[in-house]
Short mmCIF file of C-alpha atoms in Angstrom, two decimals:
data_model
loop_
_atom_site.label_atom_id
_atom_site.label_comp_id
_atom_site.label_asym_id
_atom_site.label_seq_id
_atom_site.Cartn_x
_atom_site.Cartn_y
_atom_site.Cartn_z
CA MET A 1 -4.83 -13.43 13.70
CA LYS A 2 -2.12 -15.16 11.53
CA LYS A 3 1.44 -14.16 12.37
CA THR A 4 4.53 -14.38 10.25
CA PRO A 5 7.79 -15.86 11.70
CA LEU A 6 9.04 -12.33 12.26
CA ASN A 7 6.14 -11.08 14.19
CA GLN A 8 8.11 -10.73 17.47
CA VAL A 9 10.94 -8.97 15.60
CA HIS A 10 8.58 -6.32 14.41
CA ARG A 11 7.26 -5.64 17.87
CA GLU A 12 10.89 -5.43 19.23
CA LEU A 13 11.56 -2.72 16.50
CA GLY A 14 8.57 -0.75 17.61
CA ALA A 15 6.45 -1.31 14.60
CA ARG A 16 2.78 -0.36 14.56
CA MET A 17 0.91 -3.51 13.73
CA VAL A 18 -2.35 -3.82 11.90
CA ASP A 19 -4.67 -6.46 10.68
CA PHE A 20 -4.01 -6.90 7.13
CA GLY A 21 -6.36 -9.37 5.54
CA GLY A 22 -6.15 -11.47 8.71
CA TRP A 23 -2.54 -11.21 9.19
CA ASP A 24 -0.82 -9.14 12.03
CA MET A 25 1.60 -7.12 9.96
CA PRO A 26 3.74 -4.05 10.56
CA VAL A 27 2.30 -0.97 8.81
CA GLN A 28 5.20 1.31 9.85
CA TYR A 29 8.34 1.48 11.95
CA SER A 30 9.86 4.82 11.92
CA GLY A 31 7.27 6.59 9.53
CA VAL A 32 5.88 5.95 6.11
CA ILE A 33 7.63 8.80 4.46
CA GLU A 34 10.98 8.12 6.04
CA GLU A 35 10.81 4.45 5.12
CA HIS A 36 9.74 5.26 1.49
CA LEU A 37 12.60 7.58 0.94
CA ALA A 38 14.99 5.06 2.53
CA VAL A 39 14.09 2.54 -0.22
CA ARG A 40 14.36 4.97 -2.94
CA GLN A 41 17.77 6.41 -1.76
CA ALA A 42 19.42 3.49 0.11
CA ALA A 43 17.56 0.29 0.96
CA GLY A 44 14.72 -1.35 2.81
CA LEU A 45 13.90 -4.66 4.32
CA PHE A 46 10.37 -5.96 4.12
CA ASP A 47 8.68 -9.01 5.84
CA VAL A 48 6.46 -10.38 3.03
CA SER A 49 6.07 -13.86 4.63
CA HIS A 50 2.39 -13.52 4.45
CA MET A 51 2.61 -14.04 0.66
CA GLY A 52 1.66 -17.57 -0.44
CA GLU A 53 3.62 -20.17 -2.35
CA VAL A 54 2.13 -22.86 -4.37
CA GLU A 55 4.32 -25.51 -5.96
CA VAL A 56 3.37 -27.33 -9.25
CA ARG A 57 5.25 -30.37 -10.23
CA GLY A 58 4.97 -33.17 -12.74
CA ALA A 59 5.49 -34.02 -16.55
CA ASN A 60 2.32 -31.92 -17.30
CA ALA A 61 3.15 -29.00 -15.10
CA LEU A 62 3.70 -26.53 -17.86
CA ALA A 63 0.69 -27.72 -19.74
CA PHE A 64 -1.46 -27.18 -16.76
CA ILE A 65 0.09 -23.58 -16.05
CA GLN A 66 -0.59 -22.74 -19.59
CA GLN A 67 -4.22 -23.44 -19.16
CA LEU A 68 -4.40 -21.64 -15.70
CA THR A 69 -2.52 -18.37 -16.41
CA ILE A 70 -2.98 -15.67 -18.99
CA ASN A 71 0.77 -15.00 -19.68
CA ASP A 72 2.75 -17.42 -21.92
CA ALA A 73 4.66 -19.63 -19.52
CA ALA A 74 6.25 -21.48 -22.39
CA LYS A 75 8.56 -18.50 -22.88
CA LEU A 76 10.14 -19.09 -19.38
CA VAL A 77 13.69 -20.75 -19.19
CA ASP A 78 14.82 -22.44 -16.06
CA GLY A 79 15.71 -19.86 -13.36
CA GLN A 80 13.42 -17.20 -14.77
CA VAL A 81 10.38 -15.51 -13.24
CA GLN A 82 7.17 -14.25 -15.00
CA TYR A 83 4.68 -11.76 -13.92
CA SER A 84 1.19 -13.32 -14.76
CA ALA A 85 -2.46 -13.64 -13.57
CA ILE A 86 -5.16 -16.18 -13.15
CA CYS A 87 -8.64 -15.51 -14.50
CA TYR A 88 -12.11 -16.57 -14.18
CA PRO A 89 -13.92 -17.90 -17.31
CA GLU A 90 -15.79 -14.49 -17.38
CA GLY A 91 -12.44 -12.66 -17.55
CA GLY A 92 -12.18 -11.11 -14.11
CA VAL A 93 -9.03 -11.81 -12.11
CA VAL A 94 -8.62 -14.47 -9.41
CA ASP A 95 -5.18 -13.20 -8.53
CA ASP A 96 -1.96 -11.70 -10.06
CA VAL A 97 1.03 -13.93 -9.47
CA THR A 98 4.56 -14.41 -10.17
CA LEU A 99 5.75 -17.71 -11.58
CA TYR A 100 9.11 -19.33 -10.98
CA ARG A 101 10.39 -22.09 -13.42
CA PHE A 102 13.03 -24.46 -11.85
CA ASN A 103 12.59 -26.74 -14.71
CA GLY A 104 9.93 -27.98 -17.00
CA ALA A 105 8.39 -30.18 -14.36
CA HIS A 106 8.89 -27.90 -11.45
CA PHE A 107 7.28 -24.45 -10.87
CA LEU A 108 6.42 -22.13 -8.01
CA PHE A 109 3.64 -19.49 -7.87
CA CYS A 110 3.98 -16.61 -5.45
CA VAL A 111 0.39 -15.42 -4.68
CA ASN A 112 -1.14 -12.65 -2.69
CA ALA A 113 -1.69 -13.46 1.01
CA SER A 114 -5.42 -12.68 1.13
CA ASN A 115 -6.01 -15.11 -1.78
CA ILE A 116 -3.99 -18.15 -0.79
CA GLU A 117 -6.94 -20.44 0.04
CA LYS A 118 -9.08 -19.20 -2.93
CA ASP A 119 -6.12 -19.53 -5.43
CA PHE A 120 -5.16 -22.90 -4.34
CA ALA A 121 -8.90 -24.13 -4.51
CA TRP A 122 -9.15 -22.62 -7.86
CA MET A 123 -5.93 -24.25 -9.12
CA GLN A 124 -7.22 -27.61 -7.93
CA GLN A 125 -10.51 -27.06 -9.73
CA VAL A 126 -8.87 -25.97 -12.96
CA LEU A 127 -6.58 -29.05 -12.73
CA ARG A 128 -9.56 -31.31 -12.24
CA GLU A 129 -11.48 -29.97 -15.14
CA SER A 130 -8.33 -30.12 -17.27
CA ALA A 131 -8.24 -33.99 -17.02
CA LEU A 132 -4.29 -33.53 -17.02
CA THR A 133 -2.50 -36.46 -15.24
CA ASP A 134 0.90 -36.17 -13.57
CA VAL A 135 0.43 -32.73 -12.12
CA THR A 136 0.97 -32.18 -8.22
CA LEU A 137 -0.26 -28.99 -6.54
CA THR A 138 1.19 -28.28 -3.01
CA ASN A 139 0.38 -25.24 -0.97
CA ARG A 140 3.71 -24.62 0.60
CA SER A 141 2.88 -21.13 2.12
CA ALA A 142 3.30 -22.08 5.66
CA GLU A 143 6.77 -23.52 5.06
CA PHE A 144 8.18 -20.37 3.52
CA ALA A 145 9.12 -17.03 5.00
CA GLN A 146 9.72 -14.31 2.50
CA ILE A 147 11.90 -11.21 2.85
CA ALA A 148 12.36 -8.58 0.45
CA LEU A 149 15.42 -6.42 0.30
CA GLN A 150 14.91 -3.40 -2.01
CA GLY A 151 16.67 -0.24 -3.03
CA PRO A 152 19.93 0.95 -4.88
CA LYS A 153 22.09 -0.44 -2.00
CA SER A 154 20.47 -3.81 -1.97
CA VAL A 155 22.99 -5.50 -4.18
CA ALA A 156 25.96 -4.32 -1.99
CA ILE A 157 24.23 -5.39 1.17
CA LEU A 158 23.26 -8.88 -0.03
CA ALA A 159 26.66 -9.31 -1.46
CA GLU A 160 28.14 -9.17 2.04
CA LEU A 161 26.14 -12.19 3.06
CA THR A 162 26.38 -14.54 0.08
CA ASP A 163 28.94 -16.05 -2.43
CA VAL A 164 26.38 -16.11 -5.16
CA SER A 165 27.42 -13.78 -8.02
CA LEU A 166 24.53 -11.36 -7.85
CA ASP A 167 25.88 -9.50 -10.88
CA ASP A 168 25.05 -12.56 -12.94
CA LEU A 169 21.50 -12.64 -11.65
CA ALA A 170 19.35 -10.63 -14.16
CA TYR A 171 16.04 -8.89 -13.36
CA TYR A 172 13.19 -11.28 -13.17
CA HIS A 173 15.56 -14.35 -12.67
CA PHE A 174 16.47 -16.40 -9.59
CA CYS A 175 18.79 -18.89 -8.31
CA GLU A 176 19.06 -21.20 -5.24
CA GLY A 177 22.00 -20.36 -2.76
CA ALA A 178 23.06 -19.64 0.59
CA VAL A 179 22.64 -16.20 2.32
CA ALA A 180 23.82 -15.83 5.85
CA GLY A 181 24.48 -19.61 5.76
CA GLU A 182 20.93 -20.53 4.93
CA GLN A 183 19.84 -22.25 1.80
CA MET A 184 17.07 -20.17 -0.11
CA ILE A 185 15.73 -18.89 -3.33
CA ILE A 186 17.28 -15.58 -4.30
CA SER A 187 15.03 -13.81 -6.75
CA ARG A 188 15.79 -10.56 -8.50
CA THR A 189 12.30 -9.16 -8.30
CA GLY A 190 10.32 -6.72 -6.10
CA TYR A 191 7.33 -4.45 -5.83
CA THR A 192 9.08 -1.21 -5.44
CA GLY A 193 10.64 -0.36 -8.83
CA GLU A 194 14.06 -0.30 -7.38
CA ALA A 195 16.82 -2.81 -7.65
CA GLY A 196 16.35 -5.55 -5.15
CA PHE A 197 15.65 -9.11 -4.15
CA GLU A 198 12.87 -11.31 -2.76
CA LEU A 199 14.29 -14.19 -0.61
CA TYR A 200 12.21 -17.36 -0.08
CA LEU A 201 13.60 -19.18 2.92
CA PRO A 202 12.39 -21.69 5.54
CA ALA A 203 10.23 -20.16 8.02
CA SER A 204 12.63 -21.46 10.77
CA ALA A 205 15.56 -19.29 9.37
CA ALA A 206 13.62 -16.15 9.01
CA VAL A 207 14.56 -14.38 12.29
CA ALA A 208 18.40 -15.12 11.96
CA VAL A 209 18.38 -14.15 8.29
CA TRP A 210 16.53 -10.84 8.92
CA GLN A 211 18.94 -9.88 11.78
CA LYS A 212 21.87 -10.47 9.63
CA LEU A 213 20.45 -8.55 6.89
CA MET A 214 19.60 -5.66 9.19
CA ALA A 215 23.13 -5.72 10.59
CA ALA A 216 24.79 -5.85 7.15
CA GLY A 217 22.49 -3.05 5.87
CA ALA A 218 22.74 -0.58 8.72
CA PRO A 219 25.94 1.09 7.47
CA HIS A 220 24.22 1.47 4.06
CA GLY A 221 21.14 3.20 5.50
CA LEU A 222 18.85 0.09 5.45
CA LEU A 223 15.54 0.48 7.26
CA PRO A 224 12.86 -2.01 8.12
CA ILE A 225 9.72 -1.13 5.87
CA GLY A 226 6.12 -1.52 6.72
CA LEU A 227 3.08 -2.05 4.50
CA GLY A 228 2.48 1.67 4.44
CA ALA A 229 5.50 2.45 2.47
CA ARG A 230 5.15 -0.87 0.47
CA ASP A 231 1.94 0.62 -0.89
CA THR A 232 3.26 4.14 -1.63
CA LEU A 233 6.41 2.60 -3.32
CA ARG A 234 4.32 0.42 -5.53
CA LEU A 235 1.82 3.10 -6.35
CA GLU A 236 4.53 5.50 -7.53
CA LYS A 237 5.49 2.90 -9.93
CA GLY A 238 1.83 2.18 -11.09
CA TYR A 239 1.98 -1.51 -9.98
CA ALA A 240 -1.46 -3.08 -9.63
CA LEU A 241 -2.62 -4.30 -6.19
CA TYR A 242 -5.15 -7.09 -6.01
CA GLY A 243 -8.43 -5.95 -4.54
CA HIS A 244 -7.83 -2.35 -5.92
CA GLU A 245 -6.68 -2.34 -9.59
CA LEU A 246 -7.60 -6.03 -9.94
CA SER A 247 -10.53 -8.01 -8.87
CA ARG A 248 -13.21 -10.36 -10.05
CA ASP A 249 -15.01 -7.48 -11.59
CA ILE A 250 -11.98 -5.89 -13.41
CA SER A 251 -10.37 -7.63 -16.28
CA PRO A 252 -6.57 -7.71 -16.95
CA LEU A 253 -7.31 -5.71 -20.18
CA GLU A 254 -9.07 -2.96 -18.17
CA ALA A 255 -6.33 -3.10 -15.47
CA GLY A 256 -3.53 -2.17 -17.87
CA LEU A 257 -2.27 -5.78 -18.06
CA ALA A 258 -2.64 -6.32 -21.68
CA TRP A 259 1.12 -6.87 -21.89
CA ILE A 260 0.72 -10.07 -20.02
CA THR A 261 -2.63 -11.17 -21.51
CA LYS A 262 -1.37 -13.48 -24.38
CA LEU A 263 -4.54 -13.89 -26.47
CA ASP A 264 -2.74 -15.62 -29.14
CA LYS A 265 -1.55 -18.61 -27.05
CA ASP A 266 -3.63 -21.78 -26.84
CA ASP A 267 -6.75 -21.87 -24.72
CA PHE A 268 -6.60 -20.72 -21.21
CA VAL A 269 -9.36 -19.94 -18.54
CA GLY A 270 -10.84 -16.63 -19.44
CA LYS A 271 -9.44 -16.52 -22.95
CA ALA A 272 -12.79 -16.54 -24.83
CA ALA A 273 -14.14 -13.75 -22.54
CA LEU A 274 -11.03 -11.57 -23.05
CA VAL A 275 -10.95 -12.09 -26.70
CA ALA A 276 -14.57 -10.97 -26.74
CA GLN A 277 -13.96 -8.11 -24.62
CA LYS A 278 -11.05 -6.80 -26.75
CA ALA A 279 -13.11 -7.19 -29.89
CA ALA A 280 -16.20 -5.37 -28.49
CA GLY A 281 -13.86 -2.71 -27.07
CA VAL A 282 -12.55 -2.69 -23.54
CA PRO A 283 -15.11 -0.75 -21.52
CA ARG A 284 -12.77 0.80 -18.97
CA ARG A 285 -9.11 1.85 -18.98
CA ARG A 286 -6.68 2.03 -16.20
CA VAL A 287 -5.07 5.45 -16.04
CA GLY A 288 -2.73 7.36 -13.78
CA LEU A 289 -3.79 10.82 -12.28
CA VAL A 290 -1.55 13.50 -10.87
CA MET A 291 -3.33 16.11 -8.81
CA GLU A 292 -3.09 19.70 -10.09
CA GLU A 293 -4.55 21.06 -6.77
CA ARG A 294 -3.61 20.33 -3.31
CA GLY A 295 -5.54 17.36 -2.43
CA ILE A 296 -5.13 13.54 -2.07
CA PRO A 297 -7.15 11.17 -4.28
CA ARG A 298 -8.26 8.12 -2.35
CA GLU A 299 -9.70 4.82 -3.22
CA GLY A 300 -13.29 5.02 -4.37
CA TYR A 301 -13.41 8.79 -5.00
CA PRO A 302 -15.50 9.41 -8.18
CA LEU A 303 -14.08 11.01 -11.27
CA PHE A 304 -15.74 13.49 -13.35
CA ALA A 305 -15.41 15.05 -16.95
CA GLY A 306 -17.50 18.13 -16.68
CA GLU A 307 -20.88 16.96 -15.12
CA ARG A 308 -20.31 13.41 -16.35
CA GLU A 309 -19.10 10.81 -13.99
CA VAL A 310 -16.49 8.83 -16.00
CA GLY A 311 -14.82 6.45 -13.36
CA PHE A 312 -13.32 6.07 -9.98
CA VAL A 313 -10.01 5.96 -8.08
CA THR A 314 -8.72 2.53 -7.39
CA SER A 315 -5.63 3.47 -5.39
CA GLY A 316 -4.54 7.05 -4.26
CA THR A 317 -1.89 8.47 -2.08
CA MET A 318 0.33 11.41 -1.56
CA SER A 319 3.57 10.55 -3.37
CA PRO A 320 6.42 10.95 -0.89
CA THR A 321 8.83 11.45 -3.83
CA LEU A 322 6.81 13.94 -5.81
CA LYS A 323 4.91 15.55 -2.86
CA LEU A 324 1.69 15.53 -4.96
CA GLY A 325 -1.38 13.56 -4.91
CA ILE A 326 -1.33 10.53 -7.29
CA ALA A 327 -3.81 7.88 -8.16
CA LEU A 328 -4.54 4.89 -10.36
CA ALA A 329 -8.08 4.87 -11.63
CA LEU A 330 -10.60 3.11 -13.86
CA VAL A 331 -12.27 5.29 -16.34
CA GLU A 332 -14.25 5.18 -19.56
CA PRO A 333 -12.15 4.96 -22.69
CA ALA A 334 -13.25 8.43 -23.74
CA ALA A 335 -11.73 9.98 -20.46
CA ALA A 336 -8.57 8.13 -20.76
CA GLY A 337 -6.73 10.19 -23.15
CA LEU A 338 -3.19 11.27 -21.97
CA ASP A 339 -2.68 14.71 -20.65
CA GLY A 340 -6.58 15.12 -20.45
CA GLU A 341 -8.01 16.76 -17.42
CA LEU A 342 -10.40 15.18 -15.06
CA GLU A 343 -11.88 16.14 -11.80
CA VAL A 344 -11.70 14.17 -8.52
CA ALA A 345 -14.52 14.59 -6.18
CA VAL A 346 -12.56 15.02 -2.88
CA ARG A 347 -15.21 15.24 -0.20
CA ASN A 348 -17.45 18.14 -1.15
CA ARG A 349 -15.08 19.60 -3.72
CA ARG A 350 -13.93 18.94 -7.18
CA MET A 351 -10.11 19.04 -7.72
CA ARG A 352 -8.34 19.00 -11.01
CA ALA A 353 -6.10 16.13 -12.01
CA ARG A 354 -4.03 15.32 -15.13
CA VAL A 355 -4.32 11.99 -16.80
CA VAL A 356 -0.79 10.33 -17.13
CA ARG A 357 0.67 7.02 -18.09
CA PRO A 358 2.37 5.37 -14.99
CA PRO A 359 5.00 5.21 -13.47
CA PHE A 360 4.61 8.46 -11.71
CA VAL A 361 8.30 8.20 -10.58
CA LYS A 362 10.75 6.98 -13.26
CA MET B 1 4.15 11.32 24.97
CA GLU B 2 3.25 14.83 26.25
CA PHE B 3 -0.09 16.24 27.51
CA PRO B 4 0.27 19.75 28.74
CA GLU B 5 -1.68 20.27 32.07
CA GLU B 6 -3.12 23.73 31.14
CA LEU B 7 -4.98 22.31 28.14
CA LYS B 8 -8.45 20.80 27.91
CA TYR B 9 -9.05 17.73 25.81
CA THR B 10 -11.88 15.90 23.79
CA GLU B 11 -12.56 12.19 23.33
CA GLU B 12 -11.70 12.66 19.63
CA HIS B 13 -8.21 13.83 20.64
CA GLU B 14 -8.34 17.54 20.01
CA TRP B 15 -6.76 19.85 22.61
CA VAL B 16 -8.11 23.31 23.49
CA MET B 17 -6.33 26.32 25.08
CA VAL B 18 -8.77 28.90 26.38
CA GLU B 19 -7.78 32.48 26.20
CA GLU B 20 -10.70 34.34 27.57
CA ASP B 21 -13.38 33.84 24.90
CA LEU B 22 -11.07 32.39 22.31
CA ALA B 23 -10.49 28.59 22.15
CA VAL B 24 -7.28 27.64 20.36
CA VAL B 25 -7.66 24.05 18.92
CA GLY B 26 -5.18 21.43 17.67
CA ILE B 27 -4.86 17.59 17.82
CA THR B 28 -2.90 15.79 20.70
CA ASP B 29 0.44 14.21 20.54
CA PHE B 30 -1.48 10.94 20.86
CA ALA B 31 -3.50 11.80 17.72
CA GLN B 32 -0.58 12.81 15.60
CA ASP B 33 1.30 9.92 16.59
CA ALA B 34 -1.53 7.43 15.71
CA LEU B 35 -2.00 9.16 12.30
CA GLY B 36 1.62 9.01 11.27
CA ASP B 37 3.10 11.58 8.82
CA VAL B 38 0.48 14.28 8.18
CA VAL B 39 0.47 15.27 4.54
CA PHE B 40 -2.60 17.44 4.29
CA VAL B 41 -4.88 19.60 6.34
CA GLU B 42 -8.18 21.22 5.26
CA LEU B 43 -9.29 24.02 7.66
CA PRO B 44 -12.55 26.10 7.39
CA GLU B 45 -12.51 29.67 6.38
CA VAL B 46 -12.35 32.57 8.86
CA GLY B 47 -16.11 33.43 9.79
CA THR B 48 -17.36 29.99 9.44
CA VAL B 49 -19.71 28.99 12.24
CA VAL B 50 -18.74 25.71 13.95
CA GLU B 51 -20.73 23.54 16.33
CA ALA B 52 -19.30 21.54 19.20
CA GLY B 53 -19.00 17.99 18.28
CA LYS B 54 -19.35 18.47 14.61
CA ALA B 55 -16.45 18.12 12.17
CA PHE B 56 -14.65 21.31 11.12
CA GLY B 57 -11.89 20.06 9.00
CA VAL B 58 -9.77 17.18 7.86
CA VAL B 59 -6.34 15.83 8.50
CA GLU B 60 -4.87 13.34 6.14
CA SER B 61 -1.83 11.09 6.82
CA VAL B 62 -0.20 9.14 3.98
CA LYS B 63 -2.71 6.34 4.56
CA ALA B 64 -5.85 7.80 5.92
CA VAL B 65 -8.34 10.62 6.18
CA SER B 66 -9.61 11.69 9.54
CA ASP B 67 -12.19 14.43 10.53
CA ILE B 68 -11.21 16.87 13.11
CA TYR B 69 -14.09 17.99 15.51
CA ALA B 70 -14.86 21.33 17.06
CA PRO B 71 -14.54 21.06 20.81
CA VAL B 72 -16.73 24.14 21.33
CA SER B 73 -19.31 26.09 19.28
CA GLY B 74 -18.58 29.53 17.95
CA THR B 75 -16.99 31.35 14.95
CA ILE B 76 -13.76 30.69 13.33
CA GLU B 77 -11.53 33.77 14.24
CA GLU B 78 -8.24 32.66 12.71
CA ILE B 79 -6.67 29.75 11.04
CA ASN B 80 -3.04 28.49 11.05
CA ASP B 81 -2.10 29.21 7.37
CA ASP B 82 1.37 27.59 7.91
CA LEU B 83 -0.07 24.27 8.01
CA VAL B 84 -1.25 24.41 4.37
CA ASP B 85 2.20 24.41 3.14
CA ALA B 86 3.79 22.42 5.96
CA PRO B 87 1.29 20.09 7.52
CA GLU B 88 4.16 17.93 9.01
CA ILE B 89 4.21 20.75 11.75
CA ILE B 90 1.37 18.95 13.23
CA ASN B 91 3.76 15.91 13.79
CA THR B 92 6.70 17.94 15.06
CA SER B 93 4.75 20.53 17.19
CA PRO B 94 1.24 19.47 17.99
CA TYR B 95 0.66 21.72 20.87
CA GLU B 96 2.46 24.94 19.54
CA ASP B 97 3.28 25.64 15.87
CA GLY B 98 0.73 22.90 15.04
CA TRP B 99 -2.30 24.70 16.35
CA MET B 100 -5.03 24.62 13.79
CA ILE B 101 -8.00 27.10 14.51
CA LYS B 102 -9.03 29.79 16.92
CA ILE B 103 -12.85 29.77 17.75
CA ARG B 104 -14.56 32.80 19.15
CA MET B 105 -16.79 30.76 21.45
CA ALA B 106 -20.53 31.30 21.58
CA ASP B 107 -20.78 30.00 25.04
CA ALA B 108 -17.72 29.85 27.29
CA ALA B 109 -19.62 27.17 29.30
CA ASP B 110 -18.82 24.67 26.49
CA VAL B 111 -15.46 24.31 28.08
CA ASP B 112 -16.83 22.79 31.19
CA ASP B 113 -17.73 19.75 29.01
CA LEU B 114 -14.09 19.20 28.06
CA MET B 115 -11.69 16.66 29.88
CA ASP B 116 -8.84 17.80 32.02
CA VAL B 117 -5.44 16.29 31.55
CA GLU B 118 -6.02 13.45 34.01
CA ALA B 119 -9.20 12.36 32.44
CA TYR B 120 -7.70 12.49 28.95
CA GLN B 121 -4.67 10.34 29.95
CA ALA B 122 -7.11 7.86 31.56
CA LEU B 123 -9.03 7.63 28.12
CA ILE B 124 -5.79 7.09 26.29
CA ALA B 125 -4.72 4.46 28.63
CA GLU B 126 -7.92 2.75 27.93
CA GLU B 127 -7.70 3.14 24.07
CA SER B 128 -4.06 1.90 23.92
#
């Protein structure tokens, strides 16, 4: 199994480790609910070093990225981050990504851990077929560790370890600077819906920086956070997770990502299929569900409107904040109306759920 | 982790306390720890007939759904209603307040098929 540079640290913290797409990762330390609430109320520290990083350099870097991705990368300024996605020609999703612009000839993609090899191979293929010259793709995933510091206390904690003016760093922007004496990328982004940062640093510095962040954060209530709470935190905010809300079989228009699908920009991989899908009517809609009965919707549970099966749950959990079952689901357009009632087949029973627009927790 | 000596155990990590022909059933400290935060419990209605080795209910953590199996055959005599509103009791008190069901046993000899504490601890040592 693949290990991040922080593997031994997690074991010393008493984490329960699981196989996450071939990575030996902490699923929880003190408990999913306690960790979840720590991030909402104070702060949490996540090892996300399994995420991949692919660098794009060269005079035609932007032109290549415009062909590869569905969002409009030309809108980015230096030091800005953009949420985007990469599609197949048929309109399904290769991966959802964040894109960092250092300058017009230097970008970095952050990609999902389980998709690193697939994404990199796909990028190389798109580049070959584009016939663009002066573009260099480098898979730098193994060089980078990535630590996420998230929660309302994250600014105060990070400020103790850096001279970088964090107040000047806007949401979805980044800078390069020193934290705990180590040079790194400080990105004001995250997957929890809270204030916070994602730090991209050399793998060799990960343990020292993690320990200093933990020590600085302890008086603020910082806890280490496993993948269990990472999932409940993102789900409460309605964020998509590849392999659940997004896949080769689900288009970004279906998945609620129309806001990053820029059908009016120049040609990109998947554009024709997505334009056609929009014109014909998007066949399925991503919705949020809140249970009206005691019961927890889980991935794959079918949804019914009366006797008619209208869709399925893509991710579900008990919301630690709301103490209710919540889910993201894909349904027929007719079943996607806000405030409508659907039934979730929970084992041998049907349980009522209300259709809502995520986020579930504001 | 605690495993009371007076209880009997199953391979699926239920515990049983025998009180004459009643079997009180819950899940072990090992099981609750492996599950993590318990957030939902589904128990059968009183009067339901259960069969040894068959699932009688469900316990859900934040992340996962797990069946709970009847250690003995019989009829549900009583269920622990407190678990409906406070399933986390299973984490905090797996052997006492976290009991799940009482089964009126059809055949008290079913108990002979269960493990004693030494056998159960040996099983756990193997699994962990």
